[in-house]
Every structure is written in C-alpha cells, then in structure tokens.
Coordinates of C-alpha atoms in Angstrom, one line a residue:
X12 CA 0.0 0.0 0.0
X13 CA 2.8 2.4 0.9
X14 CA 4.4 2.2 -2.6
X15 CA 1.0 2.9 -4.3
X16 CA 0.4 5.9 -2.0
X17 CA 4.0 7.2 -2.5
X18 CA 3.7 7.0 -6.3
X19 CA 0.3 8.7 -6.2
X20 CA 1.5 11.5 -3.9
X21 CA 4.7 12.1 -5.9
X22 CA 2.8 12.3 -9.2
X23 CA 0.2 14.7 -7.8
X24 CA -2.8 12.4 -7.7
X25 CA -2.9 12.4 -3.9
X26 CA -2.8 15.6 -1.8
X27 CA -1.6 16.0 1.7
X28 CA -5.2 16.0 2.8
X29 CA -5.7 12.6 1.1
X30 CA -2.7 11.3 3.1
X31 CA -4.1 12.6 6.3
X32 CA -7.3 10.7 5.7
X33 CA -5.3 7.5 5.1
X34 CA -3.5 8.0 8.4
X35 CA -6.9 8.5 10.2
X36 CA -8.2 5.3 8.5
X37 CA -5.0 3.5 9.7
X38 CA -4.0 2.7 6.1
X39 CA -0.8 4.8 6.5
X40 CA 1.3 5.3 9.6
X41 CA 2.2 8.7 10.9
X42 CA 5.8 7.9 10.2
X43 CA 5.1 7.1 6.6
X44 CA 3.1 10.4 6.3
X45 CA 6.1 12.3 7.6
X46 CA 8.5 10.5 5.2
X47 CA 6.3 11.4 2.3
X48 CA 5.5 15.0 3.2
X49 CA 8.4 16.1 5.4
X50 CA 5.7 17.4 7.8
X51 CA 4.7 16.1 11.2
X52 CA 1.2 14.6 11.6
X53 CA -0.9 15.9 14.5
X54 CA -4.4 14.5 14.9
X55 CA -5.6 18.0 16.2
X56 CA -5.2 19.3 12.6
X57 CA -8.1 17.1 11.6
X58 CA -10.6 19.0 13.8
X59 CA -13.0 17.6 16.3
X60 CA -15.7 16.5 14.0
X61 CA -18.1 19.5 14.6

C-alpha cells in the first residue's frame, strides 16, 4: 500500500489531505506520512468532528 500511495502523492494524484485521511483510516502510519511529506502529523489538525 505504501508504494502505491507514495507514487500517487509524488505524481500529484494524492494531496496532503488525502494522506491525512489515510492515516486516520489506519492505512498509512504517521511515520510514513512524515516520510512522504516532510511534515509532522498531528491529529488535532483534523478537527474535532463538529
């Protein structure tokens, strides 16, 4: 799964928001997110669902 996501992100088919959703869905780890984007992942960025 990581290779598919990496290729999609690098080619512009996935955005950083797409990657955040994959982390929340537990399809990507926070470490993988950070490797791909060079940004830290913080759950508080996703909002509280309101």
